[in-house]
Tab-separated table of C-alpha atoms in Angstrom:
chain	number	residue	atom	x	y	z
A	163	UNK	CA	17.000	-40.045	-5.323
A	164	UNK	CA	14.863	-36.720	-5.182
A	165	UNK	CA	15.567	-34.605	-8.010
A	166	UNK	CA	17.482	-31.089	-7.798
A	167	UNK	CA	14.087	-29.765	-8.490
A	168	UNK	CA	12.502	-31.192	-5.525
A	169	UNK	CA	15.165	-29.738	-3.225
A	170	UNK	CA	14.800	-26.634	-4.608
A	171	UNK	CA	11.198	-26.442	-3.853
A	172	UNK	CA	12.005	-27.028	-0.347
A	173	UNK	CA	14.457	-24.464	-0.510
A	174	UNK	CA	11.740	-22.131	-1.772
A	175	UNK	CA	8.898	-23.028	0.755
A	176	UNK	CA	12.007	-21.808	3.146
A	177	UNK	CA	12.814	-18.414	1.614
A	178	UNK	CA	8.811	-17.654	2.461
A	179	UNK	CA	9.682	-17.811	6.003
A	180	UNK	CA	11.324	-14.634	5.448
A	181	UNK	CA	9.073	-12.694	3.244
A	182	UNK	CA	8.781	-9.090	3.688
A	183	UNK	CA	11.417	-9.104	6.777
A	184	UNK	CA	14.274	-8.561	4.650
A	185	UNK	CA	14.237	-5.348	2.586
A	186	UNK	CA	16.316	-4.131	1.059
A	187	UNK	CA	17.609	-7.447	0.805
A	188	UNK	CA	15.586	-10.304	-0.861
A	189	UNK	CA	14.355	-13.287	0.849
A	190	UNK	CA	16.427	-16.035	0.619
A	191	UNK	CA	15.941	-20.017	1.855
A	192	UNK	CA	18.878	-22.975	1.013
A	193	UNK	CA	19.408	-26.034	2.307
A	194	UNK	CA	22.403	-29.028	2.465
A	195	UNK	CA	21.573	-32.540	1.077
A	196	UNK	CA	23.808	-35.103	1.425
A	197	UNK	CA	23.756	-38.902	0.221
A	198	UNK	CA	19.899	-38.070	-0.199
A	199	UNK	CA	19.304	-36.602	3.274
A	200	UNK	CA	18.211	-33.046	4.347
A	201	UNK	CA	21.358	-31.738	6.819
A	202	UNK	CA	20.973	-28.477	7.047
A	203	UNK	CA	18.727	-25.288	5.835
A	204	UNK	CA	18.136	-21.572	6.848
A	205	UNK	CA	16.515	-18.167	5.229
A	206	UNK	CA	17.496	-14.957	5.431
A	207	UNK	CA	15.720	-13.531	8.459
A	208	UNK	CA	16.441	-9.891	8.128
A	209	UNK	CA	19.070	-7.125	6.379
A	210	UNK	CA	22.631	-7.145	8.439
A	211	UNK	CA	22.078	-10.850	9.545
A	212	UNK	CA	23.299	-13.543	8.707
A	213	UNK	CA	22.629	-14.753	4.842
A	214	UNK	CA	20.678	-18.168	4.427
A	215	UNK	CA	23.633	-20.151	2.782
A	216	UNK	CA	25.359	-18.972	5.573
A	217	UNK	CA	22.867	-20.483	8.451
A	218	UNK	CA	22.692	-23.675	6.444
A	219	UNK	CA	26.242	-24.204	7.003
A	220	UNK	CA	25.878	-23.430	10.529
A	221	UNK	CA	23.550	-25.880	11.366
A	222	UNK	CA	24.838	-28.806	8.964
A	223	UNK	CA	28.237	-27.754	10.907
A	224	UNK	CA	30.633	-30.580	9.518
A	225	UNK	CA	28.125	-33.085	7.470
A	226	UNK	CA	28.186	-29.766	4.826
A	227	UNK	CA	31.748	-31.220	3.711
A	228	UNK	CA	30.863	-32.940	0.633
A	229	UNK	CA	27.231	-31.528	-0.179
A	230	UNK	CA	25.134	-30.150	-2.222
A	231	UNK	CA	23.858	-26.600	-1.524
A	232	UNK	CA	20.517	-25.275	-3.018
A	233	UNK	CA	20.046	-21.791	-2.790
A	234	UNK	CA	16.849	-20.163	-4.006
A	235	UNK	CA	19.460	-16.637	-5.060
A	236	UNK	CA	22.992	-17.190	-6.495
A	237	UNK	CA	25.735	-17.163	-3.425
A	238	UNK	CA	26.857	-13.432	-3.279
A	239	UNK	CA	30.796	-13.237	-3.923
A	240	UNK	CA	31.046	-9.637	-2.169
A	241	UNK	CA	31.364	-8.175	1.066
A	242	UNK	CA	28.525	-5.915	2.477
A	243	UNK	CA	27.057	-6.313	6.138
A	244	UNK	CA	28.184	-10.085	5.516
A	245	UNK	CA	31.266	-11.672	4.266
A	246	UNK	CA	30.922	-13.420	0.735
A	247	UNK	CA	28.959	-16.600	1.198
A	248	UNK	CA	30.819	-18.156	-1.570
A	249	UNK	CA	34.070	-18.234	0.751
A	250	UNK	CA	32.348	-19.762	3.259
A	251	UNK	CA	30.973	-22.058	1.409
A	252	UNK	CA	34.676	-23.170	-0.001
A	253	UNK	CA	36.090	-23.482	3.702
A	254	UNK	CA	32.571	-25.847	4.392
A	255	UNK	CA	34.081	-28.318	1.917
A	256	UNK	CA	30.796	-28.428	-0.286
A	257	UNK	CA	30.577	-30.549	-3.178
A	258	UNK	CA	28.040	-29.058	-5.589
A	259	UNK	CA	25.691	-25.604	-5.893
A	260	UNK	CA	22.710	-25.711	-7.611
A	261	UNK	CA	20.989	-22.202	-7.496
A	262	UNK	CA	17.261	-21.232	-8.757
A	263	UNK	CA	18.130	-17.745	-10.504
A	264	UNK	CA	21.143	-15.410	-11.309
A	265	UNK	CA	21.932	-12.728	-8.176
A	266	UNK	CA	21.172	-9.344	-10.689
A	267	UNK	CA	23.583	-7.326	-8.600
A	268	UNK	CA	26.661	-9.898	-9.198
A	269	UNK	CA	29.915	-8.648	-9.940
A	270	UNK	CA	32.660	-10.216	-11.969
A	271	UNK	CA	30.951	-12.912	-12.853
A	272	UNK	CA	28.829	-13.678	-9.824
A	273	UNK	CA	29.123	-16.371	-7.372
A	274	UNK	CA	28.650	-19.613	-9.443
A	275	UNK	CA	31.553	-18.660	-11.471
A	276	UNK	CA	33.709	-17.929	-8.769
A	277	UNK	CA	32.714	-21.270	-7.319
A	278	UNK	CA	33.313	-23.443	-10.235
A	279	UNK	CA	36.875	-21.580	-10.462
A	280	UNK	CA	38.147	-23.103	-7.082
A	281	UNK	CA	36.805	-26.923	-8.528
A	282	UNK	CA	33.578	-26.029	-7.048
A	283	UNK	CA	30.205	-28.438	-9.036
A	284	UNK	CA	27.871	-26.156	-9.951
A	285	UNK	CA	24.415	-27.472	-11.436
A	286	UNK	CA	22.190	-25.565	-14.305
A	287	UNK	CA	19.186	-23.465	-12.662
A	288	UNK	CA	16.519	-25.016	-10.803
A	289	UNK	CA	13.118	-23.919	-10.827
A	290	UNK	CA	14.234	-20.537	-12.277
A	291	UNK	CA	10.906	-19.200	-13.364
A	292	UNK	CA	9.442	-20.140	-9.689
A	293	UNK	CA	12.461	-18.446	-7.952
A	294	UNK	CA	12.100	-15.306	-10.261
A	295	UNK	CA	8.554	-14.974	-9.570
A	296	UNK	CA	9.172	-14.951	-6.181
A	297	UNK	CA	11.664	-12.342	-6.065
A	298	UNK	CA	10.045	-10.074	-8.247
A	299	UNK	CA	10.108	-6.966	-6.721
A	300	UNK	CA	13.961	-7.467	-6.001
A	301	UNK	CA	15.344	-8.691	-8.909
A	302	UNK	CA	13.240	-5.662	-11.285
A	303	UNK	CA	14.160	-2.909	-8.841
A	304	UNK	CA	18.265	-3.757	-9.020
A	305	UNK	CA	17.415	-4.396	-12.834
A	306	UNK	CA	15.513	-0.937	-13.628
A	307	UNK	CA	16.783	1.121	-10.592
A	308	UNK	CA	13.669	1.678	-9.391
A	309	UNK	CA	11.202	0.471	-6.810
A	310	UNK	CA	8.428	-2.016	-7.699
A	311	UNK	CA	5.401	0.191	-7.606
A	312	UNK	CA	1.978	-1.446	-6.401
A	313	UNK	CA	-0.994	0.891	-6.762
A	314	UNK	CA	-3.655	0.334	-4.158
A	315	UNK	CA	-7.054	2.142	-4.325
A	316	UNK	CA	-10.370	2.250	-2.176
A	317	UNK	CA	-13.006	3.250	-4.842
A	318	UNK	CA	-17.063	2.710	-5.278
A	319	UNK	CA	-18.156	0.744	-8.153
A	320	UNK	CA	-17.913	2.968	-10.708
A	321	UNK	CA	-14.474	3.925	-9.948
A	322	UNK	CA	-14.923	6.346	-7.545
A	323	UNK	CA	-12.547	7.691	-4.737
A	324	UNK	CA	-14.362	10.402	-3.102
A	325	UNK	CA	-17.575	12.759	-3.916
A	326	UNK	CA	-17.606	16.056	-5.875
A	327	UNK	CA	-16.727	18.081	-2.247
A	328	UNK	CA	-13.621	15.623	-1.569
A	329	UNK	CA	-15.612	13.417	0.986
A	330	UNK	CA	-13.951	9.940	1.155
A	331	UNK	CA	-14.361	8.686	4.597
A	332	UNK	CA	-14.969	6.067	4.174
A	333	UNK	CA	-15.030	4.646	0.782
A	334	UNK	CA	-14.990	1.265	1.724
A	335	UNK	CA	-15.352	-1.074	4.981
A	336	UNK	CA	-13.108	-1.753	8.009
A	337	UNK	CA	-12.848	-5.395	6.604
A	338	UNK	CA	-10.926	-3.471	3.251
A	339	UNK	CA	-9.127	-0.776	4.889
A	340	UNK	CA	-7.987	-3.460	7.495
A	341	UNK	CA	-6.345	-5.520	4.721
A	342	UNK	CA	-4.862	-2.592	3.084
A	343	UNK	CA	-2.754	-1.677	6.208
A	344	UNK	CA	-1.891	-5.355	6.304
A	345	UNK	CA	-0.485	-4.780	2.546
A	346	UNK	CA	1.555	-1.848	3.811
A	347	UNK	CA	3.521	-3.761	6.012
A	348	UNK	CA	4.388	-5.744	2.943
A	349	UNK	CA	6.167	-3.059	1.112
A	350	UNK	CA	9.416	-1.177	2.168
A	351	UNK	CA	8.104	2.040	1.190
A	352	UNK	CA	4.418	4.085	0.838
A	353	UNK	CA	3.852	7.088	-1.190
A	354	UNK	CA	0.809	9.126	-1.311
A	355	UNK	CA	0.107	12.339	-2.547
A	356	UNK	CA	-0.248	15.974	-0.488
A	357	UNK	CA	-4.236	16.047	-1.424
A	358	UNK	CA	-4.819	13.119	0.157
A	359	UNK	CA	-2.855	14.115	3.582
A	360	UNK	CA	-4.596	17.643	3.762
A	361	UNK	CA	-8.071	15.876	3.202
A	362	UNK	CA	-7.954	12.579	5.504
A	363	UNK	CA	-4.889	13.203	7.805
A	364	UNK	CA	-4.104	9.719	7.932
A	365	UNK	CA	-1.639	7.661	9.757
A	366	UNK	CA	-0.268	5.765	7.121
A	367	UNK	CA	0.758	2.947	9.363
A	368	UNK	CA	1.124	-0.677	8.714
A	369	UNK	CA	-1.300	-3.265	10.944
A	370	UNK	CA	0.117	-4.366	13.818
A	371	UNK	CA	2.089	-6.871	13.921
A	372	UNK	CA	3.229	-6.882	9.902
A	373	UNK	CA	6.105	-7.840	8.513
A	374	UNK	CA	7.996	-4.515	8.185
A	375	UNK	CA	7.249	-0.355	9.168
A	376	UNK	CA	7.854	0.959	5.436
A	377	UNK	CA	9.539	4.436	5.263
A	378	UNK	CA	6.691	7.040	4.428
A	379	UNK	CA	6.953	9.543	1.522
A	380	UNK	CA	4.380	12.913	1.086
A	381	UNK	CA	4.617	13.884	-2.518
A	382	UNK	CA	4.216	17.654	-2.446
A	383	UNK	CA	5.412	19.410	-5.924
A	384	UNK	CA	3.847	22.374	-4.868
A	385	UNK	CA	5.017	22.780	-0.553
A	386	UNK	CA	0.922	23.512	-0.165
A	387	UNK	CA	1.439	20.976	3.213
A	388	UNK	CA	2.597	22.888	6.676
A	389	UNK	CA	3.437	20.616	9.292
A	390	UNK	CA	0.599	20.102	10.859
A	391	UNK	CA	-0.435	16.342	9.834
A	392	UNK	CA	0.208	13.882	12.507
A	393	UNK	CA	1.701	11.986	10.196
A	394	UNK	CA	5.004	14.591	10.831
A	395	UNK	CA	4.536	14.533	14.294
A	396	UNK	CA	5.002	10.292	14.521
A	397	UNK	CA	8.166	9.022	15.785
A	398	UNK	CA	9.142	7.615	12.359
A	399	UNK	CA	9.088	10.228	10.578
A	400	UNK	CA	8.498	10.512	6.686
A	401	UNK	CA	10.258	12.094	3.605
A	402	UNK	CA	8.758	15.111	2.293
A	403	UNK	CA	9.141	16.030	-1.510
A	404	UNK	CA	8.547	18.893	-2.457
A	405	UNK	CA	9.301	20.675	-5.906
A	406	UNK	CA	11.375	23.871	-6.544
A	407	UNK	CA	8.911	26.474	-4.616
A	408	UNK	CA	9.577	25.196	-1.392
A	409	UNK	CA	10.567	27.974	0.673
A	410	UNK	CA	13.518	28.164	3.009
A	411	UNK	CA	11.124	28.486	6.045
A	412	UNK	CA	9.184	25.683	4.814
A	413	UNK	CA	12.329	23.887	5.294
A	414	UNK	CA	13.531	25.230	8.264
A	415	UNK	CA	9.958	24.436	9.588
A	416	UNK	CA	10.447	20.637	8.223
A	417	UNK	CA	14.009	20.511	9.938
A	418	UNK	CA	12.419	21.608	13.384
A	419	UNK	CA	10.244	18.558	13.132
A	420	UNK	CA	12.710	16.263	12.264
A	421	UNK	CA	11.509	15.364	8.900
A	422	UNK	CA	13.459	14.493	6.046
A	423	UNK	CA	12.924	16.310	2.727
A	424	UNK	CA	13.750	16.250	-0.605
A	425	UNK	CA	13.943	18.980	-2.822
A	426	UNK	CA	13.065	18.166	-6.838
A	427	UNK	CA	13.648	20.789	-9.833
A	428	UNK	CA	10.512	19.319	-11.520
A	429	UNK	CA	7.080	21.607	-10.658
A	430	UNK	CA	4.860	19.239	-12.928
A	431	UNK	CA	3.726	16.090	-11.352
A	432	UNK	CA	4.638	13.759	-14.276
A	433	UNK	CA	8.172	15.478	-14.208
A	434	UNK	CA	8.463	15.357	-10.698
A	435	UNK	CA	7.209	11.707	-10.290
A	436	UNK	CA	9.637	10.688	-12.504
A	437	UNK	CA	12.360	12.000	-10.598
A	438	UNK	CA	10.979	10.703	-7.690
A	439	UNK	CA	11.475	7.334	-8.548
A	440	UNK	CA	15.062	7.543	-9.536
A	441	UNK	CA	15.893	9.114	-5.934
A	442	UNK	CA	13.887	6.003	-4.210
A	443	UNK	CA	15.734	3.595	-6.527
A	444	UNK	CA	18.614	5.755	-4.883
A	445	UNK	CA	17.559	4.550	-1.063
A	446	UNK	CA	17.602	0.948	-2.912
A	447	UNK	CA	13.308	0.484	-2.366
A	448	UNK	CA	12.282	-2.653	-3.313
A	449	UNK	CA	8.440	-2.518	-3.356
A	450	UNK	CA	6.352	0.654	-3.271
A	451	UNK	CA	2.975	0.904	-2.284
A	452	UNK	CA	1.396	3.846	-3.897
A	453	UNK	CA	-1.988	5.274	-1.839
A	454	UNK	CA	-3.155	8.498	-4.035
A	455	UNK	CA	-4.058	10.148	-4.431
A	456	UNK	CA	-6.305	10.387	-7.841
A	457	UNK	CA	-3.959	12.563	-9.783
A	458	UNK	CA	-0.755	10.201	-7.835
A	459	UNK	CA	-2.157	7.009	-9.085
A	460	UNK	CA	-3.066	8.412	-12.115
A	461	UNK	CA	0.113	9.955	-13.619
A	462	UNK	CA	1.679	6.433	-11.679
A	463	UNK	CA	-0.669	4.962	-14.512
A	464	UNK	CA	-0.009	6.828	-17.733
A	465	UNK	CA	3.897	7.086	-17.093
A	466	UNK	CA	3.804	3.255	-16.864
A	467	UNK	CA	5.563	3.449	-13.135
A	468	UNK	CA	2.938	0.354	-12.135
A	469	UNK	CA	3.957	-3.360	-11.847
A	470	UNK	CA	0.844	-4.376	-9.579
A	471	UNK	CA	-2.608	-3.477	-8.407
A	472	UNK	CA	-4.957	-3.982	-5.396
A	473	UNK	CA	-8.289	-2.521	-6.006
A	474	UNK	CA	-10.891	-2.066	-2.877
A	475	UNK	CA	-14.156	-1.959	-3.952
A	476	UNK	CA	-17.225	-1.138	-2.374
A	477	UNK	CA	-20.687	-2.165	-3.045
A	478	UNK	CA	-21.495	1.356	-3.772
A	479	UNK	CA	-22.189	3.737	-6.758
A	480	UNK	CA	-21.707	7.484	-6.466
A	481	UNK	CA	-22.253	8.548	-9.995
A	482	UNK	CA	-22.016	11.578	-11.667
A	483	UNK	CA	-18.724	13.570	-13.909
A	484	UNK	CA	-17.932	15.474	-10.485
A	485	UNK	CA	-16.739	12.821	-8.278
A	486	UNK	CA	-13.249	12.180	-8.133
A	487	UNK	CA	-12.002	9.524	-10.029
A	488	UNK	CA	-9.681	6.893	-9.008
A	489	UNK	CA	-6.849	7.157	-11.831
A	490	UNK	CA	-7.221	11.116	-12.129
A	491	UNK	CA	-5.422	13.385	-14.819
A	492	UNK	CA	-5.146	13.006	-18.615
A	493	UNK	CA	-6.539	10.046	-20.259
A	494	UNK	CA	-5.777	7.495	-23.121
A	495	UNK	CA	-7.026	9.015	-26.533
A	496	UNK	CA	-7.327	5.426	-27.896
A	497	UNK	CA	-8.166	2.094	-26.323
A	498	UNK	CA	-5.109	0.621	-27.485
A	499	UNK	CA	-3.389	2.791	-25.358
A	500	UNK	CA	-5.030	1.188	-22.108
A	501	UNK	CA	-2.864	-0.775	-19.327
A	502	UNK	CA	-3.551	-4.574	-19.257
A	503	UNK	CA	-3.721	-6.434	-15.927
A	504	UNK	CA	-2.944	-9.989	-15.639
A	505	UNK	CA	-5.678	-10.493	-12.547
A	506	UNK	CA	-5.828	-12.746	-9.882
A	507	UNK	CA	-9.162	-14.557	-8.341
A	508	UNK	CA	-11.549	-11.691	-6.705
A	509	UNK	CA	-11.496	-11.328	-3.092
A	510	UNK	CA	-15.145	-10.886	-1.571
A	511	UNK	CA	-14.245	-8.648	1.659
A	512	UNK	CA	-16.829	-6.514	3.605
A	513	UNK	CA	-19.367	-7.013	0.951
A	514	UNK	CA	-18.123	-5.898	-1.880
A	515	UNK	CA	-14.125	-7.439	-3.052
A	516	UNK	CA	-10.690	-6.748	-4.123
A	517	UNK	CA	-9.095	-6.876	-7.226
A	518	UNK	CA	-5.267	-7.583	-7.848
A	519	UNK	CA	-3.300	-8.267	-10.500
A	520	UNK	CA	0.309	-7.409	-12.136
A	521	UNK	CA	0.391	-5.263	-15.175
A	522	UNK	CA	1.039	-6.632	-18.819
A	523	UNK	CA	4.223	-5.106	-20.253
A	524	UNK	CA	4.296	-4.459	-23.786
């Protein structure tokens, strides 16, 4: 008979069918296996639908009585857009639940325990380390409160984001800049400093056709922006934050145009970004992408607010003290003070590459 770890792989290569779809929720696959046989599965296809343990049940209909549910995320025992899963599961009639990793947001006791009250089998973790790995950016923002932050960066060789005058367009190739859209529509949320947004004007939109439309935030600690980037003029329109000078007809101007905006006591970036991060843990952000830019990724960097990277880089070299940097602001003052990235195979892309990679902790 197939092990509970070879289910649960299956249940995994499910839960990919919903990846990125499902913020803020995480994706989620599980099937039914009885006497050996696959009778039902399903994934979580978006927030406010229907869960995946829930769809398995559906389609098994009334083979679930009597078996065993894998589930790539503990069964929630609480009522949000959905009713509990671990009720339905008890009026299914299944036997056994054999889950890949703890549901971090599980109250009294979460839904295995609640299960194996009412006579329910439960089996030890499957695949834990798999399902965790998969669910990163979930599981660490319920844990720390926080969005995952990804820091993404179009730079020369040398490190480079623009020239001495501020020229950056363009940095890199269509090829890169193509792909880094693509990675927006990965995330549930973009940030990118005012600099940036007076000096390129961009759109800030996902490629067509991605996964999700992440809510847009202009970091502003100093109101310098008016309203005249399209980016406030788009039909979704973004957050503005701005720190303590922002007038009231700054506001009122911001109101007119329908944009959202929130006001921050801190006037230093650090300060500020700090804050920041606790409001979007607040709107319950699950993966940030963070655009610049060089004094945004840079205080991102040396406030340790960076779980990933994706580095553009162009076969280029701009030299010289002048040009702008690609992790701006104050430095290390000792090499043991530097970040560590765990990196993943280089990219070649428009002839030069990317490089990504999750940071090191500790």
């Amino acid at each position: 008979m197939p092990s509970d770890d070879f289910w649960m792989s299956q249940a995994l290569q499910e839960a990919l069918k919903g990846r990125h779809r499902t913020y803020p929720n995480p994706w989620v696959g599980a099937l039914l296996v009885k006497a050996g046989r696959l009778v039902g599965r399903g994934h979580h296809q978006r927030a406010g639908e229907p869960h995946a343990e829930a769809l398995a049940l559906r389609r098994a209909g009334a083979r679930a009585k009597g078996a065993t549910l894998y589930a790539t995320l503990e069964p929630c025992n609480h009522s949000g857009k959905t009713p509990p899963c671990t009720l339905a599961i008890l009026r299914a009639g299944v036997a056994r639940v054999v889950a890949a990793c703890p549901d971090p947001g599980s109250r009294e006791g979460g839904g295995l325990a609640f299960l194996a009250s009412q006579g329910v089998k439960t089996g030890p973790w499957a695949l834990r380390a798999e399902a965790e790995q998969l669910l990163a950016p979930f599981l660490f923002s319920v844990r720390q409160g926080r969005p995952w932050v990804l820091l993404k960066a179009g730079m020369t060789l040398d490190g480079k984001l623009a020239t001495a005058s501020g020229e950056s367009k363009w940095v890199t190739g269509p090829e890169a800049r193509e792909d880094a859209r693509r990675l927006r529509g990965e995330c549930d949320g973009l940030l990118v400093g005012a600099g940036t947004v007076a000096a390129d004007d961009p759109g800030l939109k996902p490629a067509p056709g991605s996964p999700f439309f992440p809510q847009r935030f202009i970091l502003d600690p100093k109101a310098a922006l008016g309203m005249g980037p399209q980016v406030f003029s788009q039909r979704a329109k973004p957050w503005w934050l701005v720190g303590p000078g922002a007038t009231a007809s700054q506001l009122r101007a911001a109101e007119r145009k329908g944009v959202k905006v929130q006001r921050f006591s801190e006037r230093g970036l650090d300060g500020m970004m700090l804050q920041v991060m606790g409001f979007l843990g607040s709107l319950k952000l699950r993966r940030l992408m963070v655009e610049g830019g060089s004094q945004v990724l840079g205080a991102c960097l040396r406030l340790g607010l960076a779980e990933e990277l994706a580095l553009y880089i162009a076969p280029k070299l701009l030299g010289g003290q002048d040009s702008l940097a690609a992790f701006g602001g104050p430095g290390p003052e000792s090499l043991a003070q530097a970040r560590k990235v765990e990196l993943s195979p280089a990219e070649p892309m428009g002839g030069g590459f990317k490089v990504s990679g999750r940071f090191i902790k500790g």
